[in-house]
């Protein structure tokens, strides 16, 4: 029984380490949220600066860049903490590859900022460039959610990822709407893309609601029912429901931008609640696992007191096979003659052995239930994986950049009035009919 | 770029460690195969001993117990090696819980052997008791296959698990058929259970063939076409196709047992090939990953030579945030003024940076492809998971032991002429209609 219990203890230790690493991942996700928020503000101010020909927002933008650097530093610190324990990280290879990719993208930030300062790009180009950076950061959050081994924490990370994604789409909608109102006229293509941005956003918040609980639901309901959202819906109606070729009031662009900004800032407070909740959840789960470990090790001590420590009890053929191999019950395995006489405390010992057996079985049941729940939570990530796979396929077969592939799929979805994931499914279903792909993708198959 | 490359290197290191742990897991799976084979022999000899009222096989059995102990020691050594690196183990909590469960079962082996020696149980009880031990060991192999992060190795482990499971079913069929021939008469229920054992076995070998390659396919084809298999099929036909109440020749029991034993021993040589192949595969993959790591670190050194090491290059606001945060490109992020003057070797440096970007993207694509393949391979494990879940549900709702739950499901499958997994699906689909479960299972949901 000692031998069995030792592995139960080893299993608990693994669990605690996983939970501690999840705690560090949670910290990373929190600071990524801050950086994303800073980049969203930077994007908004940059668009204002570019749109006004450099006349407005120069000062606000300079201040925001400083705040952005601070957020960037915090992300680097969190990455440092995570990489120091890299070998203990579940899913480390994938997560760190994602981080490498994201850091490579962030490496272009100084150049991007310089181009904005020099007014060398349009607001639309600026929006797209920042969206790429944010997408890279969100991919790290996605990987963290996909790699979490605790279903409760995984659930929370899925809620967070979707909330952050929804907030980013709200930021993109702000830029898109501001440009539309500034352009001063409505149009079918513009309306279609706007409605698509709203629908994608709402799907993200639906998933967030599905995977989050009480307080967060109430906070979201409050946000949805407030005056800012009412104003947003009014402006959306004007922007999206006006007949082809109608003109917009010039004032609307600024109104729209302010309204969206207030809403995004309100979202940030919910995101902060999510971050704090995640931290608390990781701490609680690690605490629970530590309490279980303490219970197991206490039982192991009592077992060793009853049977003597596993290492020294008997000189059997198994005694030389090391710490674990020498455990009490297995030490008997070498004997084919009648059972060895049990120690005086055997009654007590047998009672303990039953406890161990029950603990082992309970642990099995618990892991089974956890594994089932984890599978359910992860299934919610499958849609995004399908889209990513389809994108990769298009990139390989049609030699497109990631952005072009995404744009092509999004455009197809809009034209066919289907969801992005449905288009992705069609692309993947067609895979066998496409010409042979480039070598690097084929290699893995 | 340095910063990005550092994480690419960290990702490779994680991958190498995962592969090294997979190598140790592979060793464990190999010695588990040996122990299973030894227990299967022990079971067969035990049945002969019990069936002959202790008159035959006493000597062979005693020799086999010694061999069994040796195999048990090897398993313990492999577990030792694995647990020394426990914190680096992907899926450690689940694997070690499974190990704890299996060791608890193996702890009953001395008692079981003693009962056989004292002829205190029937051959059928003996078969069932050893089957429980083997099932525990195979569950560890299953967990290893499910936890592997490399798709090629995962595929191989899936092939191995199914082969080992099929071989165990062949062992159970040997015991079942020997008892049937010894009993001397045919019957519907007996025939039905026999056919069920054959069908389950064939499904295992089908999956093995699906997930294995060339040499192994040929070895299996040879085994299927040899005289032993022809003899087996002849005996199966006599055993299963004889009309209700017909009598069997008394000689058949021994013929059947010998034929099955020869076939199982032949299977063992294929299993040995699988074990060696797994070891070679793990070594090759680790080798490849190390070569990739060497390439990355060489590039990192060239980058640092071109740009100066990341830590010392510039005194920027980011310099105090540690090793990774201070990386070259991100160090520029604090500056909003024109781009800093590039070093003299900038042309060379920019070329290197493009290489890094390409490597990061290639790595992303590779991980995406690996992840897709892994998902496909793991899907093949889903059937067993469904059966396990359904079993757990029946245990909780109907307060059955694991064995009773399995028996109930198997019996239902036979009565309804359906596959076990289909019965499991029905059980799970009915879950909501069942009364409230015991607390321990409900807790995880």
PDB file of N, CA and C in Angstrom, chain A residues 373-422:
ATOM      1  N   UNK A 373     -15.037  16.950 -17.724  1.00  0.00           N
ATOM      2  CA  UNK A 373     -15.406  18.363 -17.771  1.00  0.00           C
ATOM      3  C   UNK A 373     -14.428  19.141 -18.643  1.00  0.00           C
ATOM      4  N   UNK A 374     -13.153  18.772 -18.520  1.00  0.00           N
ATOM      5  CA  UNK A 374     -12.133  19.433 -19.321  1.00  0.00           C
ATOM      6  C   UNK A 374     -12.424  19.253 -20.810  1.00  0.00           C
ATOM      7  N   UNK A 375     -12.843  18.049 -21.174  1.00  0.00           N
ATOM      8  CA  UNK A 375     -13.151  17.770 -22.581  1.00  0.00           C
ATOM      9  C   UNK A 375     -14.290  18.667 -23.060  1.00  0.00           C
ATOM     10  N   UNK A 376     -15.301  18.860 -22.189  1.00  0.00           N
ATOM     11  CA  UNK A 376     -16.430  19.719 -22.542  1.00  0.00           C
ATOM     12  C   UNK A 376     -15.977  21.159 -22.746  1.00  0.00           C
ATOM     13  N   UNK A 377     -15.158  21.634 -21.801  1.00  0.00           N
ATOM     14  CA  UNK A 377     -14.701  23.025 -21.898  1.00  0.00           C
ATOM     15  C   UNK A 377     -13.866  23.212 -23.154  1.00  0.00           C
ATOM     16  N   UNK A 378     -12.944  22.267 -23.384  1.00  0.00           N
ATOM     17  CA  UNK A 378     -12.052  22.414 -24.541  1.00  0.00           C
ATOM     18  C   UNK A 378     -12.803  22.381 -25.861  1.00  0.00           C
ATOM     19  N   UNK A 379     -13.914  21.643 -25.878  1.00  0.00           N
ATOM     20  CA  UNK A 379     -14.693  21.560 -27.112  1.00  0.00           C
ATOM     21  C   UNK A 379     -15.087  22.959 -27.584  1.00  0.00           C
ATOM     22  N   UNK A 380     -15.270  23.876 -26.612  1.00  0.00           N
ATOM     23  CA  UNK A 380     -15.665  25.239 -26.983  1.00  0.00           C
ATOM     24  C   UNK A 380     -14.538  25.957 -27.717  1.00  0.00           C
ATOM     25  N   UNK A 381     -13.328  25.430 -27.618  1.00  0.00           N
ATOM     26  CA  UNK A 381     -12.199  26.054 -28.316  1.00  0.00           C
ATOM     27  C   UNK A 381     -12.030  25.510 -29.732  1.00  0.00           C
ATOM     28  N   UNK A 382     -12.816  24.460 -30.029  1.00  0.00           N
ATOM     29  CA  UNK A 382     -12.630  23.790 -31.312  1.00  0.00           C
ATOM     30  C   UNK A 382     -12.937  24.685 -32.506  1.00  0.00           C
ATOM     31  N   UNK A 383     -13.941  25.557 -32.349  1.00  0.00           N
ATOM     32  CA  UNK A 383     -14.316  26.420 -33.470  1.00  0.00           C
ATOM     33  C   UNK A 383     -13.131  27.248 -33.938  1.00  0.00           C
ATOM     34  N   UNK A 384     -12.459  27.849 -32.962  1.00  0.00           N
ATOM     35  CA  UNK A 384     -11.317  28.671 -33.334  1.00  0.00           C
ATOM     36  C   UNK A 384     -10.222  27.829 -33.979  1.00  0.00           C
ATOM     37  N   UNK A 385     -10.052  26.612 -33.457  1.00  0.00           N
ATOM     38  CA  UNK A 385      -9.030  25.742 -34.036  1.00  0.00           C
ATOM     39  C   UNK A 385      -9.351  25.405 -35.489  1.00  0.00           C
ATOM     40  N   UNK A 386     -10.647  25.168 -35.757  1.00  0.00           N
ATOM     41  CA  UNK A 386     -11.067  24.885 -37.135  1.00  0.00           C
ATOM     42  C   UNK A 386     -10.727  26.061 -38.041  1.00  0.00           C
ATOM     43  N   UNK A 387     -11.024  27.273 -37.569  1.00  0.00           N
ATOM     44  CA  UNK A 387     -10.749  28.466 -38.372  1.00  0.00           C
ATOM     45  C   UNK A 387      -9.246  28.576 -38.623  1.00  0.00           C
ATOM     46  N   UNK A 388      -8.451  28.331 -37.573  1.00  0.00           N
ATOM     47  CA  UNK A 388      -6.989  28.414 -37.728  1.00  0.00           C
ATOM     48  C   UNK A 388      -6.477  27.372 -38.721  1.00  0.00           C
ATOM     49  N   UNK A 389      -7.035  26.153 -38.622  1.00  0.00           N
ATOM     50  CA  UNK A 389      -6.603  25.099 -39.543  1.00  0.00           C
ATOM     51  C   UNK A 389      -6.950  25.448 -40.978  1.00  0.00           C
ATOM     52  N   UNK A 390      -8.162  25.947 -41.178  1.00  0.00           N
ATOM     53  CA  UNK A 390      -8.597  26.301 -42.528  1.00  0.00           C
ATOM     54  C   UNK A 390      -7.709  27.414 -43.077  1.00  0.00           C
ATOM     55  N   UNK A 391      -7.375  28.359 -42.202  1.00  0.00           N
ATOM     56  CA  UNK A 391      -6.512  29.459 -42.603  1.00  0.00           C
ATOM     57  C   UNK A 391      -5.150  28.906 -43.042  1.00  0.00           C
ATOM     58  N   UNK A 392      -4.604  28.016 -42.236  1.00  0.00           N
ATOM     59  CA  UNK A 392      -3.308  27.413 -42.560  1.00  0.00           C
ATOM     60  C   UNK A 392      -3.336  26.697 -43.904  1.00  0.00           C
ATOM     61  N   UNK A 393      -4.458  26.025 -44.151  1.00  0.00           N
ATOM     62  CA  UNK A 393      -4.623  25.295 -45.407  1.00  0.00           C
ATOM     63  C   UNK A 393      -4.614  26.252 -46.597  1.00  0.00           C
ATOM     64  N   UNK A 394      -5.368  27.340 -46.458  1.00  0.00           N
ATOM     65  CA  UNK A 394      -5.415  28.323 -47.542  1.00  0.00           C
ATOM     66  C   UNK A 394      -4.041  28.957 -47.756  1.00  0.00           C
ATOM     67  N   UNK A 395      -3.344  29.227 -46.646  1.00  0.00           N
ATOM     68  CA  UNK A 395      -2.014  29.826 -46.762  1.00  0.00           C
ATOM     69  C   UNK A 395      -1.085  28.908 -47.548  1.00  0.00           C
ATOM     70  N   UNK A 396      -1.170  27.611 -47.250  1.00  0.00           N
ATOM     71  CA  UNK A 396      -0.268  26.648 -47.898  1.00  0.00           C
ATOM     72  C   UNK A 396      -0.650  26.430 -49.365  1.00  0.00           C
ATOM     73  N   UNK A 397      -1.966  26.242 -49.597  1.00  0.00           N
ATOM     74  CA  UNK A 397      -2.390  25.858 -50.943  1.00  0.00           C
ATOM     75  C   UNK A 397      -2.441  27.023 -51.911  1.00  0.00           C
ATOM     76  N   UNK A 398      -2.784  28.188 -51.377  1.00  0.00           N
ATOM     77  CA  UNK A 398      -2.937  29.327 -52.278  1.00  0.00           C
ATOM     78  C   UNK A 398      -1.855  30.360 -52.074  1.00  0.00           C
ATOM     79  N   UNK A 399      -0.856  29.990 -51.269  1.00  0.00           N
ATOM     80  CA  UNK A 399       0.286  30.866 -51.015  1.00  0.00           C
ATOM     81  C   UNK A 399      -0.172  32.263 -50.600  1.00  0.00           C
ATOM     82  N   UNK A 400      -1.075  32.316 -49.627  1.00  0.00           N
ATOM     83  CA  UNK A 400      -1.561  33.595 -49.108  1.00  0.00           C
ATOM     84  C   UNK A 400      -0.857  33.900 -47.790  1.00  0.00           C
ATOM     85  N   UNK A 401      -0.815  35.176 -47.419  1.00  0.00           N
ATOM     86  CA  UNK A 401      -0.373  35.533 -46.075  1.00  0.00           C
ATOM     87  C   UNK A 401      -1.518  35.199 -45.124  1.00  0.00           C
ATOM     88  N   UNK A 402      -1.209  35.166 -43.822  1.00  0.00           N
ATOM     89  CA  UNK A 402      -2.236  34.857 -42.837  1.00  0.00           C
ATOM     90  C   UNK A 402      -3.404  35.843 -42.952  1.00  0.00           C
ATOM     91  N   UNK A 403      -3.042  37.129 -43.128  1.00  0.00           N
ATOM     92  CA  UNK A 403      -4.067  38.157 -43.203  1.00  0.00           C
ATOM     93  C   UNK A 403      -4.961  37.983 -44.430  1.00  0.00           C
ATOM     94  N   UNK A 404      -4.319  37.680 -45.555  1.00  0.00           N
ATOM     95  CA  UNK A 404      -5.096  37.488 -46.791  1.00  0.00           C
ATOM     96  C   UNK A 404      -6.034  36.287 -46.651  1.00  0.00           C
ATOM     97  N   UNK A 405      -5.515  35.213 -46.041  1.00  0.00           N
ATOM     98  CA  UNK A 405      -6.339  34.015 -45.870  1.00  0.00           C
ATOM     99  C   UNK A 405      -7.553  34.327 -45.003  1.00  0.00           C
ATOM    100  N   UNK A 406      -7.308  35.083 -43.910  1.00  0.00           N
ATOM    101  CA  UNK A 406      -8.404  35.418 -43.008  1.00  0.00           C
ATOM    102  C   UNK A 406      -9.437  36.292 -43.720  1.00  0.00           C
ATOM    103  N   UNK A 407      -8.920  37.258 -44.468  1.00  0.00           N
ATOM    104  CA  UNK A 407      -9.801  38.182 -45.181  1.00  0.00           C
ATOM    105  C   UNK A 407     -10.673  37.433 -46.198  1.00  0.00           C
ATOM    106  N   UNK A 408     -10.041  36.500 -46.897  1.00  0.00           N
ATOM    107  CA  UNK A 408     -10.760  35.715 -47.895  1.00  0.00           C
ATOM    108  C   UNK A 408     -11.903  34.921 -47.255  1.00  0.00           C
ATOM    109  N   UNK A 409     -11.597  34.291 -46.120  1.00  0.00           N
ATOM    110  CA  UNK A 409     -12.624  33.507 -45.445  1.00  0.00           C
ATOM    111  C   UNK A 409     -13.733  34.405 -44.901  1.00  0.00           C
ATOM    112  N   UNK A 410     -13.321  35.552 -44.327  1.00  0.00           N
ATOM    113  CA  UNK A 410     -14.320  36.465 -43.772  1.00  0.00           C
ATOM    114  C   UNK A 410     -15.231  36.993 -44.875  1.00  0.00           C
ATOM    115  N   UNK A 411     -14.609  37.343 -46.015  1.00  0.00           N
ATOM    116  CA  UNK A 411     -15.390  37.868 -47.135  1.00  0.00           C
ATOM    117  C   UNK A 411     -16.372  36.798 -47.635  1.00  0.00           C
ATOM    118  N   UNK A 412     -15.893  35.562 -47.729  1.00  0.00           N
ATOM    119  CA  UNK A 412     -16.756  34.457 -48.160  1.00  0.00           C
ATOM    120  C   UNK A 412     -17.925  34.294 -47.187  1.00  0.00           C
ATOM    121  N   UNK A 413     -17.624  34.380 -45.893  1.00  0.00           N
ATOM    122  CA  UNK A 413     -18.676  34.252 -44.883  1.00  0.00           C
ATOM    123  C   UNK A 413     -19.723  35.352 -45.059  1.00  0.00           C
ATOM    124  N   UNK A 414     -19.262  36.573 -45.298  1.00  0.00           N
ATOM    125  CA  UNK A 414     -20.203  37.685 -45.465  1.00  0.00           C
ATOM    126  C   UNK A 414     -21.032  37.518 -46.724  1.00  0.00           C
ATOM    127  N   UNK A 415     -20.362  37.145 -47.823  1.00  0.00           N
ATOM    128  CA  UNK A 415     -21.078  36.979 -49.092  1.00  0.00           C
ATOM    129  C   UNK A 415     -22.137  35.879 -49.007  1.00  0.00           C
ATOM    130  N   UNK A 416     -21.784  34.795 -48.293  1.00  0.00           N
ATOM    131  CA  UNK A 416     -22.700  33.652 -48.250  1.00  0.00           C
ATOM    132  C   UNK A 416     -23.603  33.713 -47.033  1.00  0.00           C
ATOM    133  N   UNK A 417     -23.457  34.772 -46.256  1.00  0.00           N
ATOM    134  CA  UNK A 417     -24.237  34.925 -45.024  1.00  0.00           C
ATOM    135  C   UNK A 417     -24.105  33.688 -44.121  1.00  0.00           C
ATOM    136  N   UNK A 418     -22.866  33.234 -43.979  1.00  0.00           N
ATOM    137  CA  UNK A 418     -22.599  32.091 -43.100  1.00  0.00           C
ATOM    138  C   UNK A 418     -21.621  32.514 -42.019  1.00  0.00           C
ATOM    139  N   UNK A 419     -21.500  31.687 -40.990  1.00  0.00           N
ATOM    140  CA  UNK A 419     -20.537  31.974 -39.941  1.00  0.00           C
ATOM    141  C   UNK A 419     -19.141  31.574 -40.414  1.00  0.00           C
ATOM    142  N   UNK A 420     -18.136  32.238 -39.829  1.00  0.00           N
ATOM    143  CA  UNK A 420     -16.759  31.985 -40.220  1.00  0.00           C
ATOM    144  C   UNK A 420     -16.409  30.499 -40.052  1.00  0.00           C
ATOM    145  N   UNK A 421     -16.909  29.911 -38.949  1.00  0.00           N
ATOM    146  CA  UNK A 421     -16.563  28.516 -38.681  1.00  0.00           C
ATOM    147  C   UNK A 421     -17.188  27.585 -39.729  1.00  0.00           C
ATOM    148  N   UNK A 422     -18.340  27.973 -40.279  1.00  0.00           N
ATOM    149  CA  UNK A 422     -18.958  27.155 -41.325  1.00  0.00           C
ATOM    150  C   UNK A 422     -18.122  27.197 -42.609  1.00  0.00           C
TER     151      UNK A 422
END
